[in-house]
Amino acid sequence: MAQFAVIGLGSFGATVALELTKSHHDVIGIDITKRHVESIAEKITHAAIADATDEHVLEELNIQNCDAVVVAIGEDIEASILCVLNLKNLGIDKIWVKAKTKAHHTILSHLNIDKIIHPEEDMGVRVAQALNYPMVSRYMYLEDDRYIINIPISPKLNGINLFGIMQSVPEVKALLIKRNQDVFYEIDNNFTLKTNDILILEGLLPYLKKISNSFI
Ligand code: ATP
């Protein structure tokens, strides 16, 4: 179990705090707005009304003992930057920060933090991809246009030989197939798909797009 802090409990920060709690981690949530703290106080380990631009306040809350801190202050860029500088002063190793604008991103990229998050953009890309490729149920971006995707197998493909499809785009790799509680990692040339199998593929986006059309 790790200890995390989430600073800024708007809809993004609150979601992060609740998800980490669901995964059984200790979560301290901080927000300057009483209403936002009260709405989550019962659901996470500790919630505090505090101004994260004040280093002493963060120190009193023992933020320096956290394994990682997520800064989810959006509109007030000055507060976000000051908060990051405070966390750096307190010696926090792992800092993830939500950036709302290009300027915010540029300043953060000079502060040597671990990750700059763009939730709206990330979600926008996901929604656009899902609309374009309805046969793909989930995406995970790796790097450099490389993705892992999930494809639920429709009844139309029941009994089809997977190797035949994969051969048409050899740049894509089939990582595994999930069938109910079973997972198949070794996929031989005779593997036959069944309705509701979940096929997990990895590859560059243009090749994944090409092969996805075989699963309509
Ligand atoms: P979201 O989309 O996550 O709802 P947002 O990107 O619109 O949020 P804001 O609402 O500006 O961003 O900020 C997120 C939260 O950060 C708010 O709940 C706000 O009260 C809180 N916040 C702003 N300044 C501070 C600060 N100095 N210290 C602590 N919390 C702060």
PDB file of N, CA and C and ligand atoms in Angstrom, residues 8-12 31-33 36 50-53 72-75 79 98 100, ligand 1:
ATOM      1  N   GLY A   8      -6.047  19.613  -5.143  1.00  0.00           N
ATOM      2  CA  GLY A   8      -7.073  20.085  -6.076  1.00  0.00           C
ATOM      3  C   GLY A   8      -8.077  18.975  -6.277  1.00  0.00           C
ATOM      4  N   LEU A   9      -9.257  19.163  -5.666  1.00  0.00           N
ATOM      5  CA  LEU A   9     -10.263  18.091  -5.712  1.00  0.00           C
ATOM      6  C   LEU A   9     -11.455  18.488  -6.586  1.00  0.00           C
ATOM      7  N   GLY A  10     -11.166  19.027  -7.771  1.00  0.00           N
ATOM      8  CA  GLY A  10     -12.212  19.247  -8.775  1.00  0.00           C
ATOM      9  C   GLY A  10     -12.610  17.885  -9.327  1.00  0.00           C
ATOM     10  N   SER A  11     -13.300  17.866 -10.461  1.00  0.00           N
ATOM     11  CA  SER A  11     -13.771  16.550 -10.907  1.00  0.00           C
ATOM     12  C   SER A  11     -12.609  15.616 -11.257  1.00  0.00           C
ATOM     13  N   PHE A  12     -11.518  16.134 -11.839  1.00  0.00           N
ATOM     14  CA  PHE A  12     -10.386  15.278 -12.168  1.00  0.00           C
ATOM     15  C   PHE A  12      -9.672  14.782 -10.900  1.00  0.00           C
ATOM     16  N   ASP A  31      -7.795  20.658  -0.787  1.00  0.00           N
ATOM     17  CA  ASP A  31      -8.393  21.669  -1.668  1.00  0.00           C
ATOM     18  C   ASP A  31      -8.641  22.932  -0.844  1.00  0.00           C
ATOM     19  N   ILE A  32      -8.568  24.052  -1.538  1.00  0.00           N
ATOM     20  CA  ILE A  32      -8.788  25.340  -0.865  1.00  0.00           C
ATOM     21  C   ILE A  32     -10.287  25.590  -0.650  1.00  0.00           C
ATOM     22  N   THR A  33     -11.124  24.866  -1.394  1.00  0.00           N
ATOM     23  CA  THR A  33     -12.575  25.070  -1.341  1.00  0.00           C
ATOM     24  C   THR A  33     -13.228  24.041  -0.399  1.00  0.00           C
ATOM     25  N   HIS A  36     -15.558  21.236  -1.798  1.00  0.00           N
ATOM     26  CA  HIS A  36     -14.917  20.127  -2.500  1.00  0.00           C
ATOM     27  C   HIS A  36     -14.296  19.121  -1.528  1.00  0.00           C
ATOM     28  N   ALA A  50      -7.020  23.410   2.562  1.00  0.00           N
ATOM     29  CA  ALA A  50      -5.735  24.092   2.713  1.00  0.00           C
ATOM     30  C   ALA A  50      -5.334  24.746   1.407  1.00  0.00           C
ATOM     31  N   ASP A  51      -4.472  25.766   1.538  1.00  0.00           N
ATOM     32  CA  ASP A  51      -3.938  26.447   0.360  1.00  0.00           C
ATOM     33  C   ASP A  51      -2.579  25.825   0.028  1.00  0.00           C
ATOM     34  N   ALA A  52      -2.515  25.162  -1.107  1.00  0.00           N
ATOM     35  CA  ALA A  52      -1.302  24.412  -1.464  1.00  0.00           C
ATOM     36  C   ALA A  52      -0.162  25.331  -1.903  1.00  0.00           C
ATOM     37  N   THR A  53      -0.418  26.640  -1.978  1.00  0.00           N
ATOM     38  CA  THR A  53       0.689  27.544  -2.306  1.00  0.00           C
ATOM     39  C   THR A  53       1.507  27.863  -1.049  1.00  0.00           C
ATOM     40  N   ALA A  72      -3.696  18.696  -9.194  1.00  0.00           N
ATOM     41  CA  ALA A  72      -4.827  18.782 -10.129  1.00  0.00           C
ATOM     42  C   ALA A  72      -5.519  20.131 -10.019  1.00  0.00           C
ATOM     43  N   ILE A  73      -4.698  21.196  -9.871  1.00  0.00           N
ATOM     44  CA  ILE A  73      -5.244  22.560  -9.879  1.00  0.00           C
ATOM     45  C   ILE A  73      -5.239  23.007 -11.337  1.00  0.00           C
ATOM     46  N   GLY A  74      -6.401  23.370 -11.874  1.00  0.00           N
ATOM     47  CA  GLY A  74      -6.469  23.633 -13.302  1.00  0.00           C
ATOM     48  C   GLY A  74      -6.350  25.084 -13.700  1.00  0.00           C
ATOM     49  N   GLU A  75      -7.340  25.886 -13.315  1.00  0.00           N
ATOM     50  CA  GLU A  75      -7.440  27.259 -13.829  1.00  0.00           C
ATOM     51  C   GLU A  75      -6.332  28.168 -13.308  1.00  0.00           C
ATOM     52  N   ALA A  79      -1.067  29.193  -8.919  1.00  0.00           N
ATOM     53  CA  ALA A  79      -1.176  28.320  -7.740  1.00  0.00           C
ATOM     54  C   ALA A  79      -0.585  26.949  -8.043  1.00  0.00           C
ATOM     55  N   LYS A  98      -1.419  18.169 -13.568  1.00  0.00           N
ATOM     56  CA  LYS A  98      -2.385  18.390 -14.639  1.00  0.00           C
ATOM     57  C   LYS A  98      -2.124  19.772 -15.253  1.00  0.00           C
ATOM     58  N   LYS A 100      -3.461  22.709 -18.002  1.00  0.00           N
ATOM     59  CA  LYS A 100      -4.679  23.055 -18.736  1.00  0.00           C
ATOM     60  C   LYS A 100      -4.392  23.771 -20.038  1.00  0.00           C
TER      61      LYS A 100
HETATM   62  P1  ATP B   1     -11.680  19.961 -12.883  1.00  0.00           P
HETATM   63  O1  ATP B   1     -11.780  19.931 -14.372  1.00  0.00           O
HETATM   64  O2  ATP B   1     -10.819  18.884 -12.326  1.00  0.00           O
HETATM   65  O3  ATP B   1     -12.999  20.048 -12.169  1.00  0.00           O
HETATM   66  P2  ATP B   1     -10.378  22.462 -13.317  1.00  0.00           P
HETATM   67  O4  ATP B   1      -9.358  21.995 -14.287  1.00  0.00           O
HETATM   68  O5  ATP B   1     -11.492  23.326 -13.837  1.00  0.00           O
HETATM   69  O6  ATP B   1     -10.937  21.278 -12.464  1.00  0.00           O
HETATM   70  P3  ATP B   1     -10.024  24.134 -11.078  1.00  0.00           P
HETATM   71  O7  ATP B   1     -11.469  23.936 -10.775  1.00  0.00           O
HETATM   72  O8  ATP B   1      -9.522  25.490 -11.345  1.00  0.00           O
HETATM   73  O9  ATP B   1      -9.552  23.208 -12.242  1.00  0.00           O
HETATM   74  O10 ATP B   1      -9.123  23.544  -9.883  1.00  0.00           O
HETATM   75  C1  ATP B   1      -9.285  22.280  -9.395  1.00  0.00           C
HETATM   76  C2  ATP B   1      -9.395  22.337  -7.894  1.00  0.00           C
HETATM   77  O11 ATP B   1      -8.213  22.951  -7.353  1.00  0.00           O
HETATM   78  C3  ATP B   1     -10.575  23.170  -7.404  1.00  0.00           C
HETATM   79  O12 ATP B   1     -11.393  22.338  -6.581  1.00  0.00           O
HETATM   80  C4  ATP B   1      -9.944  24.308  -6.642  1.00  0.00           C
HETATM   81  O13 ATP B   1     -10.697  24.660  -5.464  1.00  0.00           O
HETATM   82  C5  ATP B   1      -8.590  23.732  -6.237  1.00  0.00           C
HETATM   83  N1  ATP B   1      -7.577  24.748  -5.957  1.00  0.00           N
HETATM   84  C6  ATP B   1      -7.363  25.897  -6.641  1.00  0.00           C
HETATM   85  N2  ATP B   1      -6.355  26.610  -6.072  1.00  0.00           N
HETATM   86  C7  ATP B   1      -5.929  25.876  -5.013  1.00  0.00           C
HETATM   87  C8  ATP B   1      -4.913  26.060  -4.005  1.00  0.00           C
HETATM   88  N3  ATP B   1      -4.150  27.158  -3.990  1.00  0.00           N
HETATM   89  N4  ATP B   1      -4.762  25.111  -3.064  1.00  0.00           N
HETATM   90  C9  ATP B   1      -5.548  23.999  -3.068  1.00  0.00           C
HETATM   91  N5  ATP B   1      -6.512  23.770  -3.969  1.00  0.00           N
HETATM   92  C10 ATP B   1      -6.711  24.696  -4.922  1.00  0.00           C
END
